[in-house]
mmCIF file of C-alpha atoms in Angstrom:
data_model
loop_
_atom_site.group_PDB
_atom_site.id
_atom_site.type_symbol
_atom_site.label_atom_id
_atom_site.label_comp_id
_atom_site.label_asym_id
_atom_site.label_seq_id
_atom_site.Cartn_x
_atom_site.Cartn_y
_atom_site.Cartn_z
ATOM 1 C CA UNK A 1 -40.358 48.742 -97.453
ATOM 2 C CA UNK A 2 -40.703 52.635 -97.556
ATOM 3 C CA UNK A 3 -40.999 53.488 -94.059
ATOM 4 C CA UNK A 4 -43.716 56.297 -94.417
ATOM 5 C CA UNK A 5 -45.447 53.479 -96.566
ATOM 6 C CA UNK A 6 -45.615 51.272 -93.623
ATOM 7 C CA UNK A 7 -46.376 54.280 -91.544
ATOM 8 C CA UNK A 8 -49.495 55.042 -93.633
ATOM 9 C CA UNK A 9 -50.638 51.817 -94.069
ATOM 10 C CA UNK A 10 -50.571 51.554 -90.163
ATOM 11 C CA UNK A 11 -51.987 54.398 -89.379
ATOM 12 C CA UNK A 12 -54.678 54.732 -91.505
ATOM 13 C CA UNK A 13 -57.151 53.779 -88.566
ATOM 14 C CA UNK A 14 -56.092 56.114 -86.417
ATOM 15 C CA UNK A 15 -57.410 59.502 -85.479
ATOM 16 C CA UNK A 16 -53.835 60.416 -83.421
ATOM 17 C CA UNK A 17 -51.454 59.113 -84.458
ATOM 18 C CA UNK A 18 -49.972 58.528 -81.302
ATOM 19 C CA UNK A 19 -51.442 56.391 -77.608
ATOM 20 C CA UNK A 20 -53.670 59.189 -76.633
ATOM 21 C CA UNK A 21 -57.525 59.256 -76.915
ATOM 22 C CA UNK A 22 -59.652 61.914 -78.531
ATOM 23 C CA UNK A 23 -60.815 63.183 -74.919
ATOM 24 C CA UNK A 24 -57.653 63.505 -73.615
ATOM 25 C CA UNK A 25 -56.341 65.488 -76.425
ATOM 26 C CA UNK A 26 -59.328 67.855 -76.176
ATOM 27 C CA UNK A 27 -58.811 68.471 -72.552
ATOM 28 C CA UNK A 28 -55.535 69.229 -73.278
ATOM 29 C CA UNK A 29 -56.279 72.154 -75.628
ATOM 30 C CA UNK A 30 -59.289 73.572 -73.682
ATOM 31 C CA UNK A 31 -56.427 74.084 -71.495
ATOM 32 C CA UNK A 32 -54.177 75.824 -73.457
ATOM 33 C CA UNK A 33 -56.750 78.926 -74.268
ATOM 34 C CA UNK A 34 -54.889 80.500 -77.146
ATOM 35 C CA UNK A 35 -55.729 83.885 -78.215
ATOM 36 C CA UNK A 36 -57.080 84.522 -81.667
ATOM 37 C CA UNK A 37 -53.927 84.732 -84.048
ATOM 38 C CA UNK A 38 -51.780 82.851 -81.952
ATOM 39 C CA UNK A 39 -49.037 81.515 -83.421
ATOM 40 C CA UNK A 40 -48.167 77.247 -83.510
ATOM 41 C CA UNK A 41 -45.724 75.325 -84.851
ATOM 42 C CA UNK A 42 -46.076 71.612 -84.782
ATOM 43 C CA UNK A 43 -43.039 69.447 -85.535
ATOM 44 C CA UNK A 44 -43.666 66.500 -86.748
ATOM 45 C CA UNK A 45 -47.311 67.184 -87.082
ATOM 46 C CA UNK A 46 -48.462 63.666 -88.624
ATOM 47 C CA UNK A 47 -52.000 63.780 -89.814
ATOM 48 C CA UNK A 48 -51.870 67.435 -88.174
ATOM 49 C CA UNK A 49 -54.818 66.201 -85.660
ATOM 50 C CA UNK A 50 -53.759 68.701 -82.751
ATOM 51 C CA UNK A 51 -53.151 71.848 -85.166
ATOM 52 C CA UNK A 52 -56.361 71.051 -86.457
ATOM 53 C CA UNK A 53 -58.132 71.362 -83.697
ATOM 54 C CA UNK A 54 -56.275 74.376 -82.021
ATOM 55 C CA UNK A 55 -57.264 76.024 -85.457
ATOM 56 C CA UNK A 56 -60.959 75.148 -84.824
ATOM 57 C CA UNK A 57 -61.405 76.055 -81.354
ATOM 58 C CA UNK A 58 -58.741 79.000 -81.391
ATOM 59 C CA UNK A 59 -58.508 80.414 -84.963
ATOM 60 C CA UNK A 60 -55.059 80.057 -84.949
ATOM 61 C CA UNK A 61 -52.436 80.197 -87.261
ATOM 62 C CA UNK A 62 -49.345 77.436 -87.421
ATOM 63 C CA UNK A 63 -46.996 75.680 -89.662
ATOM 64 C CA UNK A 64 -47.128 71.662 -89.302
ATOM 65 C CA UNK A 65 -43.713 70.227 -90.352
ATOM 66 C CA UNK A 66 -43.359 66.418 -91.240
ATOM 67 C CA UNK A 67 -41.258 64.117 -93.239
ATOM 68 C CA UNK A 68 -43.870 62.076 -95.024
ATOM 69 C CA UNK A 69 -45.499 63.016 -98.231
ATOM 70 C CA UNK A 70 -48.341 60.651 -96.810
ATOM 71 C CA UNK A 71 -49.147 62.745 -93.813
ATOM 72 C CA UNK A 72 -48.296 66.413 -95.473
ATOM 73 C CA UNK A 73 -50.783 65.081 -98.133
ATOM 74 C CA UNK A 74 -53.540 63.984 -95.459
ATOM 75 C CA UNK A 75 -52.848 67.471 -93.625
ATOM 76 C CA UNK A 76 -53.609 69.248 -96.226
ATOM 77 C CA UNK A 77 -56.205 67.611 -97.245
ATOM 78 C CA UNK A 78 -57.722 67.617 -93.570
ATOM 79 C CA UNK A 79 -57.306 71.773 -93.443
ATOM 80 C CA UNK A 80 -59.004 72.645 -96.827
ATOM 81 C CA UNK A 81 -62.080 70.533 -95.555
ATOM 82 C CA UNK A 82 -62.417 71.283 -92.176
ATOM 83 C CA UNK A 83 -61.084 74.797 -91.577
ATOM 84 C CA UNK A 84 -60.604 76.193 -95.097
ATOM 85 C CA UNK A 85 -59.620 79.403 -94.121
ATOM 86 C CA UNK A 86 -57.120 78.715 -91.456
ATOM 87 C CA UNK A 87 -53.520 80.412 -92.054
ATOM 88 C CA UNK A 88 -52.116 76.678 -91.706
ATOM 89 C CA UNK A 89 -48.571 75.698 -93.656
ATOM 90 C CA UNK A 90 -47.598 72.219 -93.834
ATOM 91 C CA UNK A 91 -44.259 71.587 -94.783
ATOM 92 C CA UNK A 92 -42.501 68.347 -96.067
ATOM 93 C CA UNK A 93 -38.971 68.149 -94.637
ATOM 94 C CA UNK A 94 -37.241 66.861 -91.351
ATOM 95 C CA UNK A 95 -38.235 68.800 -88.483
ATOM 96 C CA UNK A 96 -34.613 69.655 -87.886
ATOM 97 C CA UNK A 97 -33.721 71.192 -90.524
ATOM 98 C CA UNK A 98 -37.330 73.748 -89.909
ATOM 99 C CA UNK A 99 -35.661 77.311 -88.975
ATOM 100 C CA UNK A 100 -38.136 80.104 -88.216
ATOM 101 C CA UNK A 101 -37.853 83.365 -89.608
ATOM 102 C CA UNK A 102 -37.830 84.845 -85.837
ATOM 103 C CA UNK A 103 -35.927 82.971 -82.857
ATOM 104 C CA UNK A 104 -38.760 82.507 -79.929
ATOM 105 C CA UNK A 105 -41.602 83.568 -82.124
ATOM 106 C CA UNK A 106 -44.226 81.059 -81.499
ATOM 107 C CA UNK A 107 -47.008 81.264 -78.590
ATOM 108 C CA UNK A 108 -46.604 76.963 -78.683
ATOM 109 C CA UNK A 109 -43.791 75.210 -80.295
ATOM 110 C CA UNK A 110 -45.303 71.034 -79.892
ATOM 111 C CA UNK A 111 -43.199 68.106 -80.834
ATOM 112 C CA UNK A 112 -45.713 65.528 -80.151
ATOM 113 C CA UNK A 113 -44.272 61.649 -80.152
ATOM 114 C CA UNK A 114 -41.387 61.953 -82.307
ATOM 115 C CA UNK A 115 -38.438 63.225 -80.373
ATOM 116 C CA UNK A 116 -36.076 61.099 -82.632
ATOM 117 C CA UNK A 117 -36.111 63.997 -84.839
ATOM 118 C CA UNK A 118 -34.040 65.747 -82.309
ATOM 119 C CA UNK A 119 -31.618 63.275 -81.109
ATOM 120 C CA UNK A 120 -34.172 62.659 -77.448
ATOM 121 C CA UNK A 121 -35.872 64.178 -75.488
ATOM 122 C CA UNK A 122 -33.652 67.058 -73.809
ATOM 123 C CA UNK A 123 -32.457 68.064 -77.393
ATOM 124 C CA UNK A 124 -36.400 68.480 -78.669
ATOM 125 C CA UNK A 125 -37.130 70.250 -75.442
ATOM 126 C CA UNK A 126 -34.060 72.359 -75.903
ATOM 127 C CA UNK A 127 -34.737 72.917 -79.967
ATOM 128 C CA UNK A 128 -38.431 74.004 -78.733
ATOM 129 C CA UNK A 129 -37.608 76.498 -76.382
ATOM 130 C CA UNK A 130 -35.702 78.298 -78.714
ATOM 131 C CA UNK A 131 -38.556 78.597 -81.119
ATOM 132 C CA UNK A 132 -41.191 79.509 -78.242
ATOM 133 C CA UNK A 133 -42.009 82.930 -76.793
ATOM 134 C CA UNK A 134 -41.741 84.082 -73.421
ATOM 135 C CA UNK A 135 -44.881 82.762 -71.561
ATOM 136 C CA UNK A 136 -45.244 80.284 -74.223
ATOM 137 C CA UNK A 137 -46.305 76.370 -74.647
ATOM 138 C CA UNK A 138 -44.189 73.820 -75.217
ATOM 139 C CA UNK A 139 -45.906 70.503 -75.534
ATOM 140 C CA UNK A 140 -43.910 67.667 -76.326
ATOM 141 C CA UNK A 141 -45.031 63.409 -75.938
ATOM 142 C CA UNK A 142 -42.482 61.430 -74.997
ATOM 143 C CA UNK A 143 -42.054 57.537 -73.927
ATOM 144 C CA UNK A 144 -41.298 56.802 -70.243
ATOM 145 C CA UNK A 145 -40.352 53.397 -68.798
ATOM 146 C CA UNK A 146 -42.800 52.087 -66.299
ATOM 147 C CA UNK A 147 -40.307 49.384 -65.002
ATOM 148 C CA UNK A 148 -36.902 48.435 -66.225
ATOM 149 C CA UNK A 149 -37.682 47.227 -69.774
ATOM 150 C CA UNK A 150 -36.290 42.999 -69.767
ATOM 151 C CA UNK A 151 -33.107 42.939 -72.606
ATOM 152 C CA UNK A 152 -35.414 40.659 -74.871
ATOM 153 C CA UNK A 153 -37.764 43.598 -75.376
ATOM 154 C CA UNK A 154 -34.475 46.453 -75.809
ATOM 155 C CA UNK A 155 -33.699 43.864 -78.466
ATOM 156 C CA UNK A 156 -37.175 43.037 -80.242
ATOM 157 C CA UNK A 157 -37.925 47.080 -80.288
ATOM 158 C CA UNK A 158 -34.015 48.070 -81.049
ATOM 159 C CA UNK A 159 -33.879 50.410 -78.336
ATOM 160 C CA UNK A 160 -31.256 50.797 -75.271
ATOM 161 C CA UNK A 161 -32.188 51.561 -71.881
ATOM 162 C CA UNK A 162 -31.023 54.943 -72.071
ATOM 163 C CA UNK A 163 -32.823 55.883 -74.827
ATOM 164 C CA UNK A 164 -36.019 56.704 -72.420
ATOM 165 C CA UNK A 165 -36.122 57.863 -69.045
ATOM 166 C CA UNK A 166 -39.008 57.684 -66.377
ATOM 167 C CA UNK A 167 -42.020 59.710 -65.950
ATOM 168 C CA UNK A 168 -40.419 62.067 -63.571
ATOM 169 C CA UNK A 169 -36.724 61.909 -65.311
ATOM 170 C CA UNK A 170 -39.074 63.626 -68.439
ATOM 171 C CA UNK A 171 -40.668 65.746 -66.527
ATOM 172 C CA UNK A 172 -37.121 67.378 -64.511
ATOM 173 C CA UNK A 173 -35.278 67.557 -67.771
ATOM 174 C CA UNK A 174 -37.483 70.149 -68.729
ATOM 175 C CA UNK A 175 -37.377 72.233 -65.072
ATOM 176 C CA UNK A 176 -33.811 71.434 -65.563
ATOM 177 C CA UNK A 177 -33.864 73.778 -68.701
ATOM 178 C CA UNK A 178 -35.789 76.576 -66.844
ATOM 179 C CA UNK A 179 -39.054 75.572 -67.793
ATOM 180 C CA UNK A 180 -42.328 75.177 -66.038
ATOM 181 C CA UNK A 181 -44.278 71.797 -66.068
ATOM 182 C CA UNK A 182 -47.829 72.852 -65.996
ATOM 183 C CA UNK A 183 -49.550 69.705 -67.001
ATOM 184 C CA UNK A 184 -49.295 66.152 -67.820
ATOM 185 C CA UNK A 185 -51.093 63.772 -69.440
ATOM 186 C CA UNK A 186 -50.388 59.831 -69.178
ATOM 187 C CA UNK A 187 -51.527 56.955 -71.396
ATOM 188 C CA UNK A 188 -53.765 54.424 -69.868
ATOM 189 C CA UNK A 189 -53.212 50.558 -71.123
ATOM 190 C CA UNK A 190 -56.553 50.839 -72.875
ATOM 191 C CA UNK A 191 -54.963 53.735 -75.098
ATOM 192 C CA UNK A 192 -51.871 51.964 -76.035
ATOM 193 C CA UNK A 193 -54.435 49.006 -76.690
ATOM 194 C CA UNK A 194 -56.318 50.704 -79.086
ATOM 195 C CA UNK A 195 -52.779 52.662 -80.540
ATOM 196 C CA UNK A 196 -51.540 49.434 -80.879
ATOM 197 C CA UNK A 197 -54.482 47.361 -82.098
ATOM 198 C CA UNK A 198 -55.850 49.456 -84.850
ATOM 199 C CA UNK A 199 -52.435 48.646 -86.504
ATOM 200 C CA UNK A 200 -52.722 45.200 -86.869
ATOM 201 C CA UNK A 201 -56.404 45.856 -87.568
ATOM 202 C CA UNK A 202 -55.125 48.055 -90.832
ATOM 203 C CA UNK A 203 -52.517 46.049 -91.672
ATOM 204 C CA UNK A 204 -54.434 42.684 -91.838
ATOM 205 C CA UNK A 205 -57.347 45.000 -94.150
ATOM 206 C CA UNK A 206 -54.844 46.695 -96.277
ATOM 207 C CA UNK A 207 -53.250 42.808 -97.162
ATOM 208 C CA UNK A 208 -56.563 41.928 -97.597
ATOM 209 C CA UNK A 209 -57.264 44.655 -100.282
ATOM 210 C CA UNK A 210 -53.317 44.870 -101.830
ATOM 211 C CA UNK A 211 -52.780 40.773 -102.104
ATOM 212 C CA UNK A 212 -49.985 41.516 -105.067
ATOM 213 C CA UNK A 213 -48.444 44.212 -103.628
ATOM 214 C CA UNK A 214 -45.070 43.411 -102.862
ATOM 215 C CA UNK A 215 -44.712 44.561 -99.623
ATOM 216 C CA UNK A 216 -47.662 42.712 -98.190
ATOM 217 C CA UNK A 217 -45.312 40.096 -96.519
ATOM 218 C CA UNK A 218 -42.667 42.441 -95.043
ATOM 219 C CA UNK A 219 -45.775 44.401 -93.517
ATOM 220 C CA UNK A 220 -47.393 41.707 -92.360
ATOM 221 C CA UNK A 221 -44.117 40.222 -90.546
ATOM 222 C CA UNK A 222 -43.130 43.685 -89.402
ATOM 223 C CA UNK A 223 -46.155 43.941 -87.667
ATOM 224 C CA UNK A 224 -46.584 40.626 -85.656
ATOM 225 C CA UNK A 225 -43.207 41.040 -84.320
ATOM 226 C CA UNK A 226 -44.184 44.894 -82.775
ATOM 227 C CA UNK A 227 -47.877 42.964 -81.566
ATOM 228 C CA UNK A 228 -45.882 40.060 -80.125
ATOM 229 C CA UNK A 229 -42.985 41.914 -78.338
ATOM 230 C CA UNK A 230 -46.202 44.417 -77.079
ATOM 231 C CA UNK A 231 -48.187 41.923 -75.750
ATOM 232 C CA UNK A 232 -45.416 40.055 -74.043
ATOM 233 C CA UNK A 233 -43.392 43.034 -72.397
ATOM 234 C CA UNK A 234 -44.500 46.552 -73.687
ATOM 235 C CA UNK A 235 -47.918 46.788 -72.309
ATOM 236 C CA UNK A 236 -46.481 46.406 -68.671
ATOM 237 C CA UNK A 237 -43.240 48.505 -69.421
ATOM 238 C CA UNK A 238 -43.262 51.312 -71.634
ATOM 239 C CA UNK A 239 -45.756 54.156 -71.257
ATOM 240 C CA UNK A 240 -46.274 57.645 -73.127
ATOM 241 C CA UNK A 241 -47.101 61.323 -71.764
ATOM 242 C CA UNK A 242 -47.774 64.988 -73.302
ATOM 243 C CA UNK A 243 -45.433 67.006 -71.248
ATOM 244 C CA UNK A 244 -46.753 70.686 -70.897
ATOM 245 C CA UNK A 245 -44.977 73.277 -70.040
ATOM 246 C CA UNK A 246 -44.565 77.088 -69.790
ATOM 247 C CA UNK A 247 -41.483 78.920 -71.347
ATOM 248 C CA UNK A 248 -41.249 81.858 -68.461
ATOM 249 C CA UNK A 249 -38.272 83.659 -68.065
ATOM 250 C CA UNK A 250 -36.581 84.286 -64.675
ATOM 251 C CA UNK A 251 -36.833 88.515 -63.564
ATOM 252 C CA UNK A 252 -33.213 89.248 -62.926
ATOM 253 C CA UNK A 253 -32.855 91.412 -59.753
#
């Protein structure tokens, strides 16, 4: 099965498109108090929720990178309605591949969730800081173990052990590369609950609705082996943050 199919299909419930509420995200960018103009780029921007909203409450203007035609399709769709004349560019290709015509150009470079793109979570922090101004945001969401995740779940998910690191191992990697951690916000269990939830919810109504398609079954299996291995290990073990921090450079002398 396509895996941006799946993705939509999943998704299509969800505001964010990551374990996050609504609330949280807006205290996060009444935080951030962008000037007028500013300048975002959003890797992996998914339905483009947080660009979005820094465009409403900011007026500013950012490119959204993602790999899905789904998504760039919903982005767009989601800008001409709701702030139509934003200077907003969504483009359809891996995040990183995305050069910028300046080096350290942007006021916030955000990778929000999808690290993967480059190679963890030191690389995305390290790809980000080169695309960020001085005294710049970088906001990236990363997964963090809670306790030392059993092999059964490593197995059921497909991920090794070193794949994540704690809440504080994310959070030093990033003083590690000079920056400033400012802010963090952490995932309660009744966000990944609802994160989690609303995809079986969608996937059960989109079977429902799509009987002959021929993925039905592979969606439907996919998806009570993530709800199983959630319920019995994930909930208490993994957990997910926005990492915010400032890009300031050191005064020689």
């Amino acid at each position: 099965m396509d895996r941006w199919k799946y993705f939509d299909i999943t998704h299509r419930e969800h505001v964010l498109c990551n374990p996050l509420s609504v609330e949280k995200l807006e205290e996060l960018i009444g935080l951030l108090r962008l000037a007028p103009g500013a300048r975002v780029l959003d890797i992996a921007t998914g339905k483009a929720e947080f660009l979005i909203r820094l465009a409403e409450a900011y007026d500013v203007a950012g490119v959204g990178v993602d790999l899905s035609p789904y998504c760039v399709s919903d982005a767009e769709e989601k800008r001409d309605r709701r702030t139509p004349d934003a200077q907003l560019t969504f483009l359809e290709m891996d995040g990183a591949d995305y050069e910028p015509e300046e080096p350290e150009s942007f006021d916030l470079a955000a990778c929000i969730g999808a690290s993967w793109v480059y190679g963890g979570h030191r690389g995305t922090l390290e790809a980000l800081k080169g695309m960020a101004a001085d005294g710049g945001w970088i906001v990236v969401g990363e997964p963090y173990w809670r306790q030392e995740p059993p092999a059964p779940y490593l197995e059921a998910i497909g991920e090794e052990r070193d794949d994540y690191g704690t809440h504080h191992e994310n959070a030093a990697v990033g003083q590690e590369l000079g920056l400033e951690l400012v802010y963090t916000l952490v995932s309660s269990e009744d966000d990944w609950d609802r994160y989690e939830g609303l995809q079986w919810y969608a996937a059960a109504e989109w079977a429902r609705e799509h009987r002959d398609d021929p993925d039905v079954e592979e969606l439907l299996e996919r998806v009570r082996g993530n709800r199983e291995s959630y319920l019995r290990w994930g909930r208490e073990t993994l957990g997910w943050a926005i990492y915010t921090f400032k890009k300031i450079r050191l005064q020689e002398g």
